[in-house]
Short mmCIF file of C-alpha atoms in Angstrom, two decimals:
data_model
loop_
_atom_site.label_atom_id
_atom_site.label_comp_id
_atom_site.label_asym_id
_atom_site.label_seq_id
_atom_site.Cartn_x
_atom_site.Cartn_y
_atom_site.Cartn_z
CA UNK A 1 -27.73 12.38 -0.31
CA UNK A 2 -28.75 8.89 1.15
CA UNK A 3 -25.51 7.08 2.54
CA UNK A 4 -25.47 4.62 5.35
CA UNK A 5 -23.47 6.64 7.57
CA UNK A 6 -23.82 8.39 11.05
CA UNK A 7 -21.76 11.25 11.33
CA UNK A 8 -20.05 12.40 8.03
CA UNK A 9 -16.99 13.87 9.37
CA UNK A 10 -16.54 10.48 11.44
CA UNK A 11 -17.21 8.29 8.14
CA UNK A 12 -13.51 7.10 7.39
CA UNK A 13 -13.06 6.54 11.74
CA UNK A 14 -15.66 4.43 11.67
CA UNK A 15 -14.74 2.25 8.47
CA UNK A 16 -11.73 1.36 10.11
CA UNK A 17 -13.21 0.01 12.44
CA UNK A 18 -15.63 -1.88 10.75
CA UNK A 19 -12.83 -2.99 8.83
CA UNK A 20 -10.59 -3.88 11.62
CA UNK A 21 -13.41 -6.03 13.01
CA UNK A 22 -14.11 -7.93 10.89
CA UNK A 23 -10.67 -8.74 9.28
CA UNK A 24 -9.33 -9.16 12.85
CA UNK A 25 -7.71 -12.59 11.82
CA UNK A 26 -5.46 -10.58 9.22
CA UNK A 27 -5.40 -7.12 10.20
CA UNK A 28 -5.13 -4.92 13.06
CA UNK A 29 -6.16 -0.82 13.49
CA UNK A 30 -2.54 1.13 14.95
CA UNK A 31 -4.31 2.77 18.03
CA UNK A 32 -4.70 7.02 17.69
CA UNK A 33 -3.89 6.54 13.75
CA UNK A 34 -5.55 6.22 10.76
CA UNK A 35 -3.53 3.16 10.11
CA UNK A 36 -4.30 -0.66 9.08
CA UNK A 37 -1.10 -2.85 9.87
CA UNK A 38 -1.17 -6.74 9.40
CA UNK A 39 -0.77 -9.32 12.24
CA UNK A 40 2.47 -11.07 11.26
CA UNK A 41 5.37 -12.15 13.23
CA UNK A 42 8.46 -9.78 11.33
CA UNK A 43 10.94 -11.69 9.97
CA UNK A 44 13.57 -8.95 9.18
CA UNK A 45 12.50 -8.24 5.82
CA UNK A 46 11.72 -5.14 3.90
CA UNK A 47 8.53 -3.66 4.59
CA UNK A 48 5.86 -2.16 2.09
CA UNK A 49 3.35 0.31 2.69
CA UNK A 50 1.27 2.67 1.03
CA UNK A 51 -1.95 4.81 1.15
CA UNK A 52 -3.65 7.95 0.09
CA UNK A 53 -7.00 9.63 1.15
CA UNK A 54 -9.97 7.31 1.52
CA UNK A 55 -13.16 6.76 -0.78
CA UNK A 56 -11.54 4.31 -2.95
CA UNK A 57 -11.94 1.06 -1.08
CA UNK A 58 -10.79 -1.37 -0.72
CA UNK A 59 -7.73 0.38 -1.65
CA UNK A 60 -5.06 0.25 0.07
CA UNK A 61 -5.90 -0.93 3.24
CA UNK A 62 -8.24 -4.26 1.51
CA UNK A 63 -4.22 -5.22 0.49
CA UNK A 64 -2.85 -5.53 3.67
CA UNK A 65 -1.22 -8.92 4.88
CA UNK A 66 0.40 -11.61 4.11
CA UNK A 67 2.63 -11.54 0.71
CA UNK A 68 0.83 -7.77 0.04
CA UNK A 69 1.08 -4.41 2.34
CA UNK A 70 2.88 -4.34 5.48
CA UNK A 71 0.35 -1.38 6.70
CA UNK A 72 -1.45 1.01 4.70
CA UNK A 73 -2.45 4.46 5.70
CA UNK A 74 -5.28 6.01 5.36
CA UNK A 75 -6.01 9.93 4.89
CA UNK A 76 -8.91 11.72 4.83
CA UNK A 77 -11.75 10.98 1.88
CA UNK A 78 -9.67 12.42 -1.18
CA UNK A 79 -7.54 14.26 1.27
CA UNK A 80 -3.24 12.93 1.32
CA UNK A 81 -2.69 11.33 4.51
CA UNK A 82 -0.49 13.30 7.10
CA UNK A 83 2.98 13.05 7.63
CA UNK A 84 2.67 11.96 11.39
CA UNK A 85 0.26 9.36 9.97
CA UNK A 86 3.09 8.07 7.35
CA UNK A 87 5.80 8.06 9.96
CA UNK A 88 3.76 6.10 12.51
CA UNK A 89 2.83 3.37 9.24
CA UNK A 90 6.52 3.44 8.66
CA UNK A 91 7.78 2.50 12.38
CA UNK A 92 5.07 -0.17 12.24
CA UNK A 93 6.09 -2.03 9.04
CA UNK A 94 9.55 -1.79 9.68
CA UNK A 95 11.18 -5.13 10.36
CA UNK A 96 14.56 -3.81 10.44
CA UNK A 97 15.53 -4.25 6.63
CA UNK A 98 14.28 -0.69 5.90
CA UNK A 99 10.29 0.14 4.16
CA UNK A 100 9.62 0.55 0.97
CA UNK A 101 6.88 3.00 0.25
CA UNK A 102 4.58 3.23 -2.55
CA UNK A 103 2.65 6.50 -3.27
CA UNK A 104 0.49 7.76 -6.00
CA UNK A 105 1.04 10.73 -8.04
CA UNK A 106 -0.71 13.79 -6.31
CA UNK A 107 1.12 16.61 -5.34
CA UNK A 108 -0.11 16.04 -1.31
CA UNK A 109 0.78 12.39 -1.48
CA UNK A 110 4.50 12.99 -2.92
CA UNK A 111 5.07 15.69 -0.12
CA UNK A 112 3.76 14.13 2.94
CA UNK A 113 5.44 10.88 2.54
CA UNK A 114 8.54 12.19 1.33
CA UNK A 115 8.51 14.36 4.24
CA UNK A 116 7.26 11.17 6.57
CA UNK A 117 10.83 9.58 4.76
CA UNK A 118 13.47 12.26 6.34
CA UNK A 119 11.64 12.09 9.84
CA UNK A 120 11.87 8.29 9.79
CA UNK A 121 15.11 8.77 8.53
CA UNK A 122 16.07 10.89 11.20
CA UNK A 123 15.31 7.85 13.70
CA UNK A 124 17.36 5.50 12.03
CA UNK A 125 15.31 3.98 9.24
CA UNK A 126 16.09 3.50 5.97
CA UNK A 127 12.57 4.51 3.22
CA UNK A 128 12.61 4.33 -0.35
CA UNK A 129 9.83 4.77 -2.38
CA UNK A 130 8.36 4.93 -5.64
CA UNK A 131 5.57 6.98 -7.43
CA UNK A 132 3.07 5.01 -9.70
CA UNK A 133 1.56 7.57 -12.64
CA UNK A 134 -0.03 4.80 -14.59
CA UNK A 135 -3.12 6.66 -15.62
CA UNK A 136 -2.21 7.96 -19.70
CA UNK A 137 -5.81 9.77 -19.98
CA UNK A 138 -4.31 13.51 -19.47
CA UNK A 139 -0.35 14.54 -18.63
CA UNK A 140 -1.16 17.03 -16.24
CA UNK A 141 -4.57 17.73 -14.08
CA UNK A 142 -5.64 18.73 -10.62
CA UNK A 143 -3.20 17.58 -7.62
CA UNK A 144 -0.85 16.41 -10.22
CA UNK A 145 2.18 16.98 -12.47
CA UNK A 146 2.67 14.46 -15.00
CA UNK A 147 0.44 11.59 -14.77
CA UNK A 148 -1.96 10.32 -12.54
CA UNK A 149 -1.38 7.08 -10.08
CA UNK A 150 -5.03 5.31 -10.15
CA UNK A 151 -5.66 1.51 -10.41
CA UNK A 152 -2.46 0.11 -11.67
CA UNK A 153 -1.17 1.06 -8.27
CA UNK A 154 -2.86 -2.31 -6.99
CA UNK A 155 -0.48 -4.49 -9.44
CA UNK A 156 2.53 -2.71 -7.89
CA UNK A 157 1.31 -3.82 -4.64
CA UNK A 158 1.34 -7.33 -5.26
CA UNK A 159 4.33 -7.25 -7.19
CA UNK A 160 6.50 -5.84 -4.58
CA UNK A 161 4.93 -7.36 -2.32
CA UNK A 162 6.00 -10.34 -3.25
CA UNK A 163 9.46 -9.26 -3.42
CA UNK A 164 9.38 -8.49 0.04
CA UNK A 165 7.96 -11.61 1.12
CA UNK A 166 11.01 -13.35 -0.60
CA UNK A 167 13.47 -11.27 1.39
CA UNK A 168 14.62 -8.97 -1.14
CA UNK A 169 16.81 -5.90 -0.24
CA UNK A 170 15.79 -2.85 -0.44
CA UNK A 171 17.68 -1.98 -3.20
CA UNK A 172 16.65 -4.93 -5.17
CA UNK A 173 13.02 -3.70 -4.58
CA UNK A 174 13.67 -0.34 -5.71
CA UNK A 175 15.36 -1.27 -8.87
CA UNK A 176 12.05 -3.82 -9.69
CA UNK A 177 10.06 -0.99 -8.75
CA UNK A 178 11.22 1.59 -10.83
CA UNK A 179 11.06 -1.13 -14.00
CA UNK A 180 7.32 -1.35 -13.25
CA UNK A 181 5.84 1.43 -13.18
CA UNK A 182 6.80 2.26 -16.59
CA UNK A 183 5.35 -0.75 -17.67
CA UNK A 184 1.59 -0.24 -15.94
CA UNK A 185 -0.88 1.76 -17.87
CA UNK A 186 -4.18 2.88 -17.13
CA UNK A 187 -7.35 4.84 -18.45
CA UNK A 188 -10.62 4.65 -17.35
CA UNK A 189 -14.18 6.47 -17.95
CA UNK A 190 -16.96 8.16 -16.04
CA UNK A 191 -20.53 7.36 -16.31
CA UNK A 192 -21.55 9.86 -12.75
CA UNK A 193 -19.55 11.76 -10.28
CA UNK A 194 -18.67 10.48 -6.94
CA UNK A 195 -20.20 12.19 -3.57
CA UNK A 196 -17.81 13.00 -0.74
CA UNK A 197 -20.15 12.59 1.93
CA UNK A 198 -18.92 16.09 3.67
CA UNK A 199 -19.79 17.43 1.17
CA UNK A 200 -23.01 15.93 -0.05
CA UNK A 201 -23.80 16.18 -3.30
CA UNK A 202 -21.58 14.85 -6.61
CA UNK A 203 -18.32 16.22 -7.49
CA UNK A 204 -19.28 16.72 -11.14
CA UNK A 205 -22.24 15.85 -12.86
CA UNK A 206 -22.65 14.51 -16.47
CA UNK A 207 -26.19 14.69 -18.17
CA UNK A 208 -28.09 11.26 -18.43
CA UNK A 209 -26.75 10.70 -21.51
CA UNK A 210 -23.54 11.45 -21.17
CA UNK A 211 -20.13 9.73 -20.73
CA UNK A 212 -16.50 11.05 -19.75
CA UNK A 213 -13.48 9.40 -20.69
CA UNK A 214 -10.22 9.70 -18.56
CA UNK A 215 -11.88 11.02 -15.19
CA UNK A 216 -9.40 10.80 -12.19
CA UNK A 217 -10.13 8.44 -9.04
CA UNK A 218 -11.51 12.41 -7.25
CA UNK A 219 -13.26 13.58 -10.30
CA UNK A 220 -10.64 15.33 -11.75
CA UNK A 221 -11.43 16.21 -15.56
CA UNK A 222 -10.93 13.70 -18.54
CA UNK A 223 -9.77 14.23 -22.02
CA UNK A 224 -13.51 13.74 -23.79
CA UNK A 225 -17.37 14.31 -23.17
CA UNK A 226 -19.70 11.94 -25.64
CA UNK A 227 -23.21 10.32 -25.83
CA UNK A 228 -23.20 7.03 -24.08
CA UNK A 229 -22.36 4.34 -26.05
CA UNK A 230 -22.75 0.52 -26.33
CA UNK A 231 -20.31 -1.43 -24.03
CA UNK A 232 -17.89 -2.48 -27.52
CA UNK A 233 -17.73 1.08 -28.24
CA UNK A 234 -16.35 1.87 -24.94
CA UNK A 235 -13.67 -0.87 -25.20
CA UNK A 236 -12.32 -0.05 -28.15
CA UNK A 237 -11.89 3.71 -26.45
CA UNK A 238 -10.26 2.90 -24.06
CA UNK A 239 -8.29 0.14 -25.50
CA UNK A 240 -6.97 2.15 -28.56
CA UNK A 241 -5.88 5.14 -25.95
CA UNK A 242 -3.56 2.48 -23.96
CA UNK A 243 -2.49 1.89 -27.51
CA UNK A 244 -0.89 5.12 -27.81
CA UNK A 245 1.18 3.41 -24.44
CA UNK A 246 1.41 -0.74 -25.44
CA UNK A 247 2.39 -1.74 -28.65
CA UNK A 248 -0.57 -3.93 -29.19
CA UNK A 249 1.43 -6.54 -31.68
CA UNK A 250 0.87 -9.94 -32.39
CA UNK A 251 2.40 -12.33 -29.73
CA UNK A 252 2.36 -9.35 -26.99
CA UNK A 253 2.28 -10.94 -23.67
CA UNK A 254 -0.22 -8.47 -21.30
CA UNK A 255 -1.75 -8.48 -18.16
CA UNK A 256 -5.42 -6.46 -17.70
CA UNK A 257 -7.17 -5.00 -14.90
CA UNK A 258 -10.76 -4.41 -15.36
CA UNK A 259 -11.98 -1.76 -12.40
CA UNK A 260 -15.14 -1.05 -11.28
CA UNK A 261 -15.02 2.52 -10.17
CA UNK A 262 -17.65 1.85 -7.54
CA UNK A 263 -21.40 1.85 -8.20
CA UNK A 264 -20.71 -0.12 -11.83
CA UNK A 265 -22.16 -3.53 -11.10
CA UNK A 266 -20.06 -7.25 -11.98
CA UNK A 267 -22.80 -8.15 -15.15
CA UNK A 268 -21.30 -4.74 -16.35
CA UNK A 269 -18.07 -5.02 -15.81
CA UNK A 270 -17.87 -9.01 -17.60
CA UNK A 271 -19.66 -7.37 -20.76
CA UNK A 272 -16.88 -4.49 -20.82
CA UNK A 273 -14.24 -7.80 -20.02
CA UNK A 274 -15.68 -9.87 -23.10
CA UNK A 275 -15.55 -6.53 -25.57
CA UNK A 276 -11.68 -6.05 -24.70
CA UNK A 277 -11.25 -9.82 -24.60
CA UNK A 278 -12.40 -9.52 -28.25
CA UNK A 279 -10.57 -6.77 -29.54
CA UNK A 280 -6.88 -8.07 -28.11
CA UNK A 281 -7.92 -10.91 -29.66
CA UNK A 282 -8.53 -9.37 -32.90
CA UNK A 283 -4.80 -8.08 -32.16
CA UNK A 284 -3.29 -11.09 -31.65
CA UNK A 285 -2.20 -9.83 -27.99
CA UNK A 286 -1.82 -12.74 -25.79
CA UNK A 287 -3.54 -12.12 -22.19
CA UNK A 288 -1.45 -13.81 -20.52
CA UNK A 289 -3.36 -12.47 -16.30
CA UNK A 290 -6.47 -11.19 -16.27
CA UNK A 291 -8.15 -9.81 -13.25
CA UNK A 292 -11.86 -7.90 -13.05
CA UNK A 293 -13.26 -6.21 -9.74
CA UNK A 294 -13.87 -2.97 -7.55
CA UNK A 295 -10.33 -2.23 -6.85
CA UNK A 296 -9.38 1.10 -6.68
CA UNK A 297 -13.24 3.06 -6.86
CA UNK A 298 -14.60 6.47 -6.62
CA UNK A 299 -16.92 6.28 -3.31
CA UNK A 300 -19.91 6.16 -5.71
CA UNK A 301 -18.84 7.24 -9.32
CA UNK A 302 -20.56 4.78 -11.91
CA UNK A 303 -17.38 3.65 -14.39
CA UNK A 304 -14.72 1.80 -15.05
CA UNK A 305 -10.74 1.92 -16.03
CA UNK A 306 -9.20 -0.56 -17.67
CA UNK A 307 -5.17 -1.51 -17.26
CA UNK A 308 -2.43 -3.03 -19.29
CA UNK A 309 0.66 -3.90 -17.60
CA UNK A 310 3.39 -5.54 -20.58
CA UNK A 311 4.48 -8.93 -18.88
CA UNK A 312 7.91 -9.11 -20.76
CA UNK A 313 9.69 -10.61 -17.74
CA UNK A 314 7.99 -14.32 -16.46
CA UNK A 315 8.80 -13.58 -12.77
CA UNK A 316 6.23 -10.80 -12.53
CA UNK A 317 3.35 -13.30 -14.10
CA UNK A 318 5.02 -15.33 -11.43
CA UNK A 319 4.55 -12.75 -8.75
CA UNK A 320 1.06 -11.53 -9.76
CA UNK A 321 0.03 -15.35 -9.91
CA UNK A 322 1.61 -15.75 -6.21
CA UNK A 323 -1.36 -16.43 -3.14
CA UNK A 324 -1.38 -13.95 -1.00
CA UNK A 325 -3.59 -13.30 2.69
CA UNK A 326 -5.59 -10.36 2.76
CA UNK A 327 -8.83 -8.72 2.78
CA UNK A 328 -9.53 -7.99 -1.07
CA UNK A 329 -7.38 -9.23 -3.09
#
C-alpha cells in the first residue's frame, strides 16, 4: 500500500485539519470533534447537516457553507459517525429554527443520528431528518435495508440547502425533502476496490479485465460481473438500469450527476458524459442540469455512478442552479 499518510489510524484527524486550514475563510474544525461547521453569522434559520464515515471526499464536509451544509460530521473511514459526534454537529448548526438532518441509508447511520435526534431533543431542539436511498443497483446489501444512499445524496444537499438559506420552516423542509428523494436515482460501477488505509490492502478485487456494476460507496457487492467494455457500452448499462426508475420519454426534463468514484480521471469521466449525452438524446430526454466530478468517491476505487434526478418542479432547477460558498461544490 503506498498512501501519503503518516499514521493510519490518525488519517481522517489529520484531513480535517488539512481541510480546516486551508478552507479557513469558509469553514471552521468544532474543537475535540470530528466536525466541520461553517463560519456564518446565524440568522435564525433552519439548519442542515449531514455526514457519514469518511473516505468519500469531499463528501460531506467539501459542502459546507454558505447556501449548502450548516456542519457536517465526519465518522470514521466507512465507519457511521457517533452519536456524541451528531449531537455536538446538531448544537452547532442550530440557529434556533430547529436542524434538519440528512443521513444515508446504512443501518449505523439511521441509528446514531436518530439516536443523536432524542438527545438533542431532550435539550430543547427540534431535528427532523430524512434518509436518501437513491442507489437502484440492489434492494438490499451490507449495512442496509432497502436501498443504498450514495451520490444523489449531494443533490439533496444543495436542494435543501437552499431552502434553508431562504428561511424555510422546518416543516416546509421536511415536506420538500421527502418529495426528493423519491425523485433521485443512482447506479454506478466498479472498475477496482477501494483500500481503507487500516486496513491496507483493497476491499475486493476484480481481475484486470473485469468490471462490476452496482458496487456500493464501501465495496459492498453489485448486481453483475463482466469483461470490460468500451465507455458506450457502459452508458447504456447504466443508463437502461435507471430506466427501470425514470421513464426515459420524449420531452422528460432530467438532471445528471456524473461521479467519479475516486481514482477515475476527468478525460474519463467526459467520454462516459458524451456516451449518456448521446443516448438521452437518442431518447428525446431533455437534460435540463448537468453536473460531472469526484463527488461522493471510494478512497481509491476506479469507477463511476451516474444519477438522474426527474426535474418536474422548476424551483428545484432553480435551487440546484442557485451559487452557493463552499469548498467543492
Amino acid at each position: 500500500m503506498k498512501k501519503i499518510i503518516n499514521d493510519p489510524t490518525a488519517v481522517v484527524d489529520e484531513m480535517l485539519d488539512g481541510l480546516a486550514y486551508i478552507h479557513s475563510d469558509l469553514v471552521y474544525r468544532v474543537e475535540g470533534f470530528d466536525i466541520i461547521a461553517r463560519k456564518s453569522e446565524k440568522t435564525g434559520k433552519v439548519g442542515l447537516i449531514s455526514g457519514g464515515g469518511s473516505g468519500h471526499e469531499p463528501s460531506h464536509a467539501g459542502f459546507v457553507g454558505e447556501g449548502m451544509l450548516s456542519a457536517a460530521i465526519c465518522g470514521a473511514v466507512f465507519t457511521s459517525p457517533t452519536p456524541d459526534q451528531v449531537l455536538q454537529a446538531i448544537k452547532e448548526a442550530d440557529e434556533g429554527a430547529g436542524v434538519f438532518m440528512v443521513i444515508k441509508n446504512y443501518s449505523g447511520d439511521i441509528m446514531n443520528f436518530e439516536m443523536a435526534q432524542e438527545m438533542a431533543e431532550m435539550e430543547g431542539i427540534e431535528v427532523a431528518s430524512v434518509v436518501v436511498d437513491d442507489d437502484i443497483a440492489v434492494e438490499d446489501s451490507l449495512y442496509t435495508q432497502g436501498r443504498r444512499g450514495v451520490a444523489g445524496t449531494i443533490l439533496v444537499h444543495k436542494i435543501l440547502g437552499d431552502a434553508a438559506r431562504a428561511g424555510k420552516s422546518q416543516t416546509e423542509i421536511k415536506a420538500l425533502a421527502d418529495e426528493l428523494v423519491k425523485k433521485i436515482h443512482t447506479v454506478g460501477l466498479a472498475l477496482s476496490g477501494a483500500t481503507v488505509p487500516e486496513v491496507g490492502k483493497p476491499g475486493f478485487v476484480l481481475a484486470d479485465d473485469e468490471i462490476e456494476f452496482g458496487i456500493g460507496i464501501h465495496g459492498e457487492p453489485g448486481y453483475r460481473k463482466e469483461k470490460m467494455q468500451p465507455s458506450k457500452d457502459l452508458a447504456k448499462e447504466l443508463v437502461e438500469k435507471l430506466s427501470q426508475s425514470v421513464e426515459l420519454k420524449s420531452g422528460k426534463k432530467i438532471g445528471i450527476l456524473i461521479n467519479g468514484m475516486g481514482a477515475t480521471p476527468l478525460m474519463e469521466q467526459y467520454v462516459f458524459a458524451a456516451d449518456v449525452a448521446n443516448l438521452l438524446a437518442d431518447a428525446g430526454v431533455e437534460v435540463v442540469y448537468k453536473k460531472l466530478g469526484n463527488y461522493m468517491t471510494s478512497i481509491d476505487m476506479a469507477g463511476i455512478s451516474l444519477t438522474f434526478i426527474e426535474l418536474d418542479q422548476p424551483d428545484w432547477l432553480t435551487a440546484l442552479n442557485s451559487p452557493v460558498t463552499t469548498a467543492a461544490w
